[in-house]
Coordinates of C-alpha atoms in Angstrom, one line a residue:
M1 CA -59.3 -10.8 5.8
E2 CA -58.5 -7.2 6.7
D3 CA -56.9 -4.9 4.2
L4 CA -53.2 -5.2 5.1
A5 CA -52.4 -1.8 3.6
A6 CA -54.8 -0.2 6.1
V7 CA -53.6 -2.4 9.0
F8 CA -50.0 -1.3 8.4
D9 CA -50.8 2.3 7.9
P10 CA -48.0 4.1 9.9
Q11 CA -50.6 6.6 11.3
G12 CA -52.7 3.9 12.8
M13 CA -50.1 1.7 14.3
F14 CA -49.9 3.4 17.7
D15 CA -53.5 2.7 18.8
F16 CA -54.0 -0.8 17.2
P17 CA -55.8 -2.8 19.9
D18 CA -55.2 -6.5 19.2
P19 CA -53.4 -7.8 16.1
Y20 CA -53.2 -11.4 17.2
P21 CA -56.5 -12.7 15.6
L22 CA -55.2 -11.3 12.3
F23 CA -51.8 -12.9 12.8
T24 CA -53.5 -16.2 13.5
E25 CA -55.6 -16.0 10.3
L26 CA -52.5 -15.1 8.3
R27 CA -50.5 -18.0 9.6
R28 CA -53.4 -20.3 8.7
T29 CA -54.4 -19.0 5.3
S30 CA -51.7 -16.7 3.9
P31 CA -48.4 -17.2 5.9
V32 CA -46.6 -15.1 3.3
T33 CA -48.6 -12.4 1.6
S34 CA -48.1 -9.1 -0.2
F35 CA -49.5 -5.6 0.3
Q36 CA -48.7 -2.0 -0.6
F37 CA -46.7 -0.2 2.1
L38 CA -46.0 3.5 1.5
K39 CA -46.6 3.0 -2.2
R40 CA -44.2 0.1 -2.6
L41 CA -44.7 -3.7 -2.7
A42 CA -44.0 -5.5 0.5
Y43 CA -44.5 -9.0 1.9
V44 CA -45.3 -10.1 5.5
V45 CA -43.9 -13.4 6.9
T46 CA -45.9 -14.7 9.8
R47 CA -44.8 -18.3 10.7
Y48 CA -42.0 -19.0 13.2
D49 CA -39.9 -21.2 11.0
D50 CA -40.1 -18.8 8.0
V51 CA -39.4 -15.7 10.2
R52 CA -36.4 -17.4 11.8
A53 CA -35.0 -18.4 8.3
V54 CA -35.3 -14.9 7.0
L55 CA -33.6 -13.4 10.0
Q56 CA -30.8 -16.0 9.8
D57 CA -30.0 -15.4 6.1
G58 CA -28.3 -12.0 6.0
E59 CA -27.0 -12.5 2.5
T60 CA -30.5 -12.9 0.9
Y61 CA -32.3 -10.5 3.3
S62 CA -30.5 -7.2 3.7
S63 CA -30.9 -4.8 6.6
R64 CA -30.8 -1.9 4.3
A65 CA -34.6 -1.9 4.6
N66 CA -34.0 0.0 7.8
A67 CA -32.3 2.9 6.2
E68 CA -35.2 5.2 7.1
V69 CA -34.0 5.1 10.7
G70 CA -30.7 6.5 9.6
R71 CA -32.4 9.8 8.9
Y72 CA -32.6 10.3 12.6
M73 CA -29.9 8.1 14.2
G74 CA -27.2 8.3 11.6
R75 CA -25.8 5.2 10.0
T76 CA -26.1 2.4 12.5
L77 CA -25.8 -1.4 12.9
I78 CA -29.5 -2.1 12.1
E79 CA -29.1 -1.0 8.5
M80 CA -25.6 -2.5 7.9
D81 CA -24.7 -5.8 6.2
G82 CA -21.7 -8.0 5.7
G83 CA -18.2 -6.7 6.6
E84 CA -19.4 -3.3 7.6
H85 CA -21.8 -4.8 10.1
G86 CA -19.2 -7.2 11.4
R87 CA -16.7 -4.4 12.0
M88 CA -19.1 -2.2 13.8
R89 CA -20.5 -5.0 15.9
A90 CA -17.0 -6.1 17.0
L91 CA -16.2 -2.5 18.0
V92 CA -19.3 -2.0 20.2
Q93 CA -20.2 -5.4 21.6
G94 CA -17.7 -5.3 24.4
A95 CA -19.6 -2.4 25.9
F96 CA -22.6 -4.6 26.5
G97 CA -21.0 -7.9 27.5
G98 CA -22.0 -9.8 30.6
R99 CA -18.8 -8.9 32.5
T100 CA -19.2 -5.2 31.7
L101 CA -22.8 -5.1 32.8
E102 CA -22.2 -6.9 36.1
A103 CA -20.0 -4.0 37.1
L104 CA -23.0 -1.7 36.4
V105 CA -25.5 -3.6 38.6
P106 CA -25.1 -1.3 41.6
T107 CA -25.7 1.8 39.5
I108 CA -28.8 0.2 37.9
E109 CA -30.2 -0.9 41.3
A110 CA -29.7 2.5 42.8
L111 CA -31.5 4.1 39.8
A112 CA -34.4 1.7 40.2
H113 CA -34.8 2.4 43.9
E114 CA -34.6 6.1 43.3
R115 CA -37.5 6.0 40.9
V116 CA -39.6 3.8 43.3
D117 CA -38.7 6.1 46.2
R118 CA -40.4 9.0 44.4
L119 CA -43.8 7.3 44.3
A120 CA -43.7 4.8 47.2
G121 CA -45.3 7.1 49.7
D122 CA -48.3 8.0 47.6
G123 CA -50.2 4.8 47.6
R124 CA -51.0 5.2 43.9
A125 CA -49.1 5.7 40.7
D126 CA -49.0 5.3 37.0
L127 CA -46.2 2.7 36.6
V128 CA -45.7 3.6 32.9
A129 CA -45.4 7.4 33.3
Q130 CA -43.6 7.3 36.7
F131 CA -41.4 4.2 36.3
S132 CA -41.1 2.1 33.1
L133 CA -40.9 5.1 30.8
L134 CA -38.1 6.9 32.7
F135 CA -36.1 4.2 34.5
P136 CA -34.5 2.8 31.2
L137 CA -33.5 6.3 30.2
D138 CA -32.0 6.8 33.7
V139 CA -30.0 3.6 33.1
I140 CA -28.8 4.8 29.6
A141 CA -27.7 8.1 31.1
G142 CA -26.0 6.3 34.0
I143 CA -24.0 3.8 32.0
L144 CA -22.9 6.6 29.6
G145 CA -21.5 8.5 32.6
L146 CA -23.6 11.6 31.9
P147 CA -23.8 14.2 34.8
R148 CA -26.9 13.8 37.0
S149 CA -27.7 17.4 36.4
D150 CA -28.2 16.7 32.7
H151 CA -30.5 13.7 33.1
A152 CA -33.8 15.6 32.8
Q153 CA -32.8 17.4 29.6
F154 CA -31.3 14.1 28.2
Q155 CA -34.7 12.4 28.8
R156 CA -36.6 15.2 27.0
W157 CA -34.4 14.9 23.9
S158 CA -34.5 11.1 24.1
L159 CA -38.3 11.0 24.2
D160 CA -38.5 13.4 21.2
L161 CA -36.0 11.3 19.2
I162 CA -37.8 8.0 20.1
A163 CA -41.1 9.4 18.7
F164 CA -39.6 10.1 15.2
S165 CA -42.4 8.3 13.4
K166 CA -45.0 10.6 15.1
D167 CA -43.1 13.9 14.8
P168 CA -40.2 13.8 12.3
S169 CA -39.4 17.5 12.6
R170 CA -39.1 17.4 16.4
A171 CA -37.0 14.2 16.2
H172 CA -34.6 15.8 13.8
G173 CA -34.1 18.6 16.2
A174 CA -33.5 16.3 19.1
A175 CA -31.0 14.2 17.0
E176 CA -29.0 17.3 16.3
R177 CA -29.1 18.5 19.9
L178 CA -28.0 15.1 21.1
R179 CA -25.1 15.2 18.7
E180 CA -24.0 18.6 20.0
Y181 CA -24.4 17.3 23.6
F182 CA -22.5 14.0 23.0
L183 CA -19.5 15.3 21.1
P184 CA -17.7 17.0 24.1
F185 CA -18.1 13.8 26.1
I186 CA -16.7 11.7 23.3
R187 CA -13.7 14.0 22.9
L188 CA -13.1 14.1 26.7
R189 CA -13.3 10.3 27.0
R190 CA -10.7 9.9 24.2
D191 CA -8.3 12.0 26.3
E192 CA -9.4 10.7 29.7
P193 CA -11.2 7.3 29.5
R194 CA -13.4 6.2 32.4
A195 CA -15.3 3.1 33.4
D196 CA -18.4 3.9 31.2
V197 CA -19.8 2.9 27.9
I198 CA -18.7 6.0 26.0
S199 CA -15.1 5.3 27.0
R200 CA -15.4 1.7 25.8
L201 CA -16.7 2.9 22.5
V202 CA -14.0 5.4 21.9
T203 CA -11.1 3.2 22.9
G204 CA -12.1 0.0 21.2
T205 CA -10.4 -1.0 18.0
V206 CA -10.5 -3.8 15.4
S207 CA -7.3 -4.3 13.5
G208 CA -6.0 -1.0 14.9
V209 CA -9.0 1.0 13.7
G210 CA -11.6 2.5 16.0
L211 CA -14.9 4.4 15.7
T212 CA -15.1 7.9 14.4
D213 CA -16.8 10.6 16.5
D214 CA -19.9 10.5 14.2
E215 CA -20.0 6.7 14.4
V216 CA -20.1 6.9 18.2
V217 CA -22.8 9.6 18.1
S218 CA -24.9 7.4 15.8
F219 CA -24.6 4.4 18.1
L220 CA -25.4 6.5 21.2
R221 CA -28.5 7.8 19.5
L222 CA -29.6 4.3 18.5
L223 CA -29.4 3.2 22.1
L224 CA -32.5 5.3 22.8
P225 CA -35.1 3.5 20.7
A226 CA -33.1 0.2 20.6
G227 CA -32.3 0.2 24.3
A228 CA -34.4 2.4 26.4
E229 CA -37.7 2.2 24.5
T230 CA -37.8 -1.6 24.1
T231 CA -36.9 -2.1 27.8
S232 CA -39.6 0.4 28.8
R233 CA -42.1 -1.6 26.8
L234 CA -40.9 -4.9 28.2
L235 CA -41.3 -3.6 31.7
G236 CA -44.7 -2.2 31.1
S237 CA -46.1 -5.3 29.5
M238 CA -44.6 -7.6 32.2
L239 CA -46.1 -5.5 34.9
Y240 CA -49.5 -5.6 33.1
A241 CA -49.3 -9.4 32.7
L242 CA -48.5 -10.0 36.4
L243 CA -51.1 -7.6 37.6
A244 CA -53.8 -8.8 35.2
E245 CA -53.9 -12.0 37.2
R246 CA -52.5 -11.2 40.6
E247 CA -51.7 -14.8 41.5
R248 CA -48.9 -14.5 38.9
L249 CA -47.4 -11.6 40.8
A250 CA -47.8 -13.5 44.1
R251 CA -45.9 -16.4 42.6
V252 CA -43.0 -14.3 41.4
D253 CA -42.9 -12.5 44.7
A254 CA -42.7 -15.8 46.6
D255 CA -40.3 -17.5 44.3
R256 CA -37.8 -15.1 42.7
T257 CA -36.4 -17.9 40.5
L258 CA -39.5 -17.4 38.4
M259 CA -38.5 -13.8 37.6
P260 CA -36.2 -14.7 34.6
W261 CA -39.1 -16.8 33.2
A262 CA -41.6 -14.0 33.7
I263 CA -39.2 -11.8 31.6
E264 CA -38.8 -14.5 28.8
E265 CA -42.6 -15.1 28.7
T266 CA -43.4 -11.4 28.4
L267 CA -40.9 -11.1 25.6
R268 CA -42.6 -14.0 23.8
W269 CA -46.2 -13.1 24.7
E270 CA -46.0 -9.4 24.0
T271 CA -42.8 -8.6 22.1
P272 CA -41.9 -4.9 22.3
V273 CA -41.0 -4.8 18.6
V274 CA -43.6 -6.5 16.6
F275 CA -42.0 -6.7 13.2
V276 CA -38.5 -6.4 11.7
A277 CA -37.9 -5.3 8.1
R278 CA -35.5 -6.8 5.6
Q279 CA -35.0 -6.3 1.8
T280 CA -34.4 -9.1 -0.7
T281 CA -31.1 -9.1 -2.6
R282 CA -32.3 -11.6 -5.2
P283 CA -35.5 -13.3 -6.2
V284 CA -36.6 -15.8 -3.5
E285 CA -39.4 -18.1 -2.5
I286 CA -40.8 -18.3 1.0
A287 CA -43.4 -21.0 1.8
G288 CA -44.2 -21.3 -1.9
T289 CA -44.6 -17.6 -2.5
P290 CA -42.2 -16.0 -5.0
I291 CA -40.8 -12.6 -4.0
P292 CA -38.8 -10.4 -6.4
S293 CA -35.4 -8.9 -5.7
N294 CA -35.1 -5.6 -4.0
T295 CA -38.5 -6.1 -2.2
M296 CA -39.3 -5.4 1.5
V297 CA -40.0 -8.4 3.6
S298 CA -41.5 -7.7 7.0
T299 CA -41.0 -10.5 9.5
I300 CA -43.8 -10.4 12.0
I301 CA -42.0 -11.3 15.3
G302 CA -45.2 -10.9 17.2
S303 CA -46.9 -13.6 15.0
A304 CA -43.9 -16.0 15.1
N305 CA -43.8 -15.8 18.9
R306 CA -47.5 -17.0 19.0
D307 CA -47.2 -19.7 16.3
E308 CA -49.3 -22.6 17.5
T309 CA -47.1 -25.0 15.6
H310 CA -44.1 -24.0 17.7
F311 CA -45.6 -22.9 21.1
D312 CA -48.3 -24.8 23.0
D313 CA -51.4 -22.6 23.8
P314 CA -49.4 -19.5 22.6
D315 CA -52.0 -16.9 23.5
R316 CA -51.8 -17.7 27.2
F317 CA -49.2 -16.0 29.4
D318 CA -47.6 -19.0 31.3
L319 CA -45.0 -18.5 34.0
D320 CA -44.1 -22.2 33.7
R321 CA -43.3 -22.0 30.0
R322 CA -39.6 -22.3 29.3
A323 CA -39.6 -20.7 25.8
E324 CA -36.2 -19.1 25.5
D325 CA -36.3 -19.6 21.7
H326 CA -38.7 -16.7 21.1
L327 CA -37.5 -14.3 18.4
S328 CA -38.0 -11.0 20.3
F329 CA -34.3 -10.2 20.1
A330 CA -34.2 -11.2 16.4
F331 CA -31.9 -14.0 15.3
G332 CA -28.6 -14.5 13.4
R333 CA -26.0 -11.9 12.9
H334 CA -28.4 -9.1 14.0
F335 CA -29.3 -10.7 17.3
C336 CA -29.8 -7.8 19.7
L337 CA -26.6 -6.6 21.3
G338 CA -28.4 -5.2 24.3
Y339 CA -30.4 -8.3 25.3
H340 CA -28.3 -8.8 28.5
L341 CA -28.9 -5.2 29.5
A342 CA -32.7 -5.3 28.7
K343 CA -33.2 -8.4 30.8
L344 CA -31.0 -7.1 33.6
E345 CA -33.0 -3.9 33.8
A346 CA -36.3 -5.8 33.7
R347 CA -35.1 -8.0 36.6
I348 CA -33.8 -5.1 38.7
G349 CA -36.8 -2.9 38.0
L350 CA -39.4 -5.6 38.8
T351 CA -37.5 -6.5 42.0
A352 CA -37.5 -2.9 43.2
I353 CA -41.3 -2.6 42.5
I354 CA -42.2 -5.9 44.2
D355 CA -40.0 -5.2 47.2
R356 CA -41.3 -1.7 47.9
L357 CA -44.9 -1.6 46.6
R358 CA -46.8 -4.1 48.6
D359 CA -50.4 -5.2 47.8
L360 CA -49.8 -3.9 44.3
R361 CA -53.0 -3.9 42.2
F362 CA -54.7 -2.1 39.3
D363 CA -56.5 1.1 40.5
P364 CA -60.2 0.3 40.3
A365 CA -61.0 4.1 40.0
E366 CA -59.1 4.4 36.7
P367 CA -59.9 3.0 33.3
A368 CA -58.6 -0.6 32.9
P369 CA -55.2 -0.6 31.2
A370 CA -54.6 -2.4 27.9
I371 CA -51.6 -3.3 25.7
T372 CA -51.9 -1.6 22.3
G373 CA -49.9 -0.9 19.2
L374 CA -48.8 -2.7 16.1
A375 CA -45.2 -1.7 15.3
F376 CA -44.5 -1.5 19.0
R377 CA -46.7 -2.9 21.8
S378 CA -47.0 -2.0 25.5
P379 CA -49.6 -0.4 27.8
R380 CA -49.7 3.4 27.6
S381 CA -50.5 3.6 31.3
L382 CA -50.7 1.4 34.3
P383 CA -52.6 3.1 37.1
V384 CA -52.1 1.1 40.3
R385 CA -52.7 1.3 44.1
F386 CA -50.5 -0.2 46.8
D387 CA -49.8 0.1 50.5
A388 CA -48.1 3.4 51.2

């Protein structure tokens, strides 16, 4: 078996080619195993039932393991537990409910078509660089009600912040600039609310108490990696899967009722976020392995979603699979607030591409694309050709 400390080295996670053979071996031989991560003891959990149980038990497995993210985002939902988490979630979840998002559909559709319009006449494109990377950031800016003239600068700051694990100094600078940028909008929306997400965040209350300016800023910053980046990766991996065997794309084009299942299967087959960290609050035992208190437990979502005891033929991308019980949006009290938005964007984005870019195919003159990464997975580029 590979040295897990080397596998989970943060500097090597971005280019990791294919972790699934390792995950299969771990599930079979060492479903819960320890390794040294950044000079501290950590455990990985790889089987579906065990991963689900850890994510469901917020009392035993604390989210404070994610406190590192707070250095860049501020204190956010993903590191909160108990009553603090419940209060914050109650305050922000209304901004991402189904009814709220339905009102945003025309805005999201217009943004998708605008992105496709920019490349449709060329006959070739990189669908990551020119669409899946930028469209989700367009959507975040749009639903926040930011001026169109600011979108390009907002995207630059956002991309710098999202890359905090690669360039911490640059990310810190972007975080501060985003704070300075957001604060005037927050104060304006307190005085003059509109039909946008910032207004919903600043006007919502629980027991008469709302969010402070800094709490709103932290949540808005978290939207970038938690909302925009994960959706970008979902779109990229879905397009890759459909183009890798073009009969899949043809089926979805001919029968749009398959589109939601293409999204669900992509989330299962290549989850954007491969593992989620927790920290034990007491000594525990998982699958016969004792784990001390105050120890990091890394649930490998990408392994759970390919557990052969839960999913048939799990390494195969199957449009006819109806596997809505994947764990890509986590489980339990920390189930992803933005799952409606992510799937809505994926559906609208894929529809715009299929409708406009006919005879879509990989560009044979370019290197074959591949999905890579360990902490986060998606293709870095998707060079394609199509009828102009």
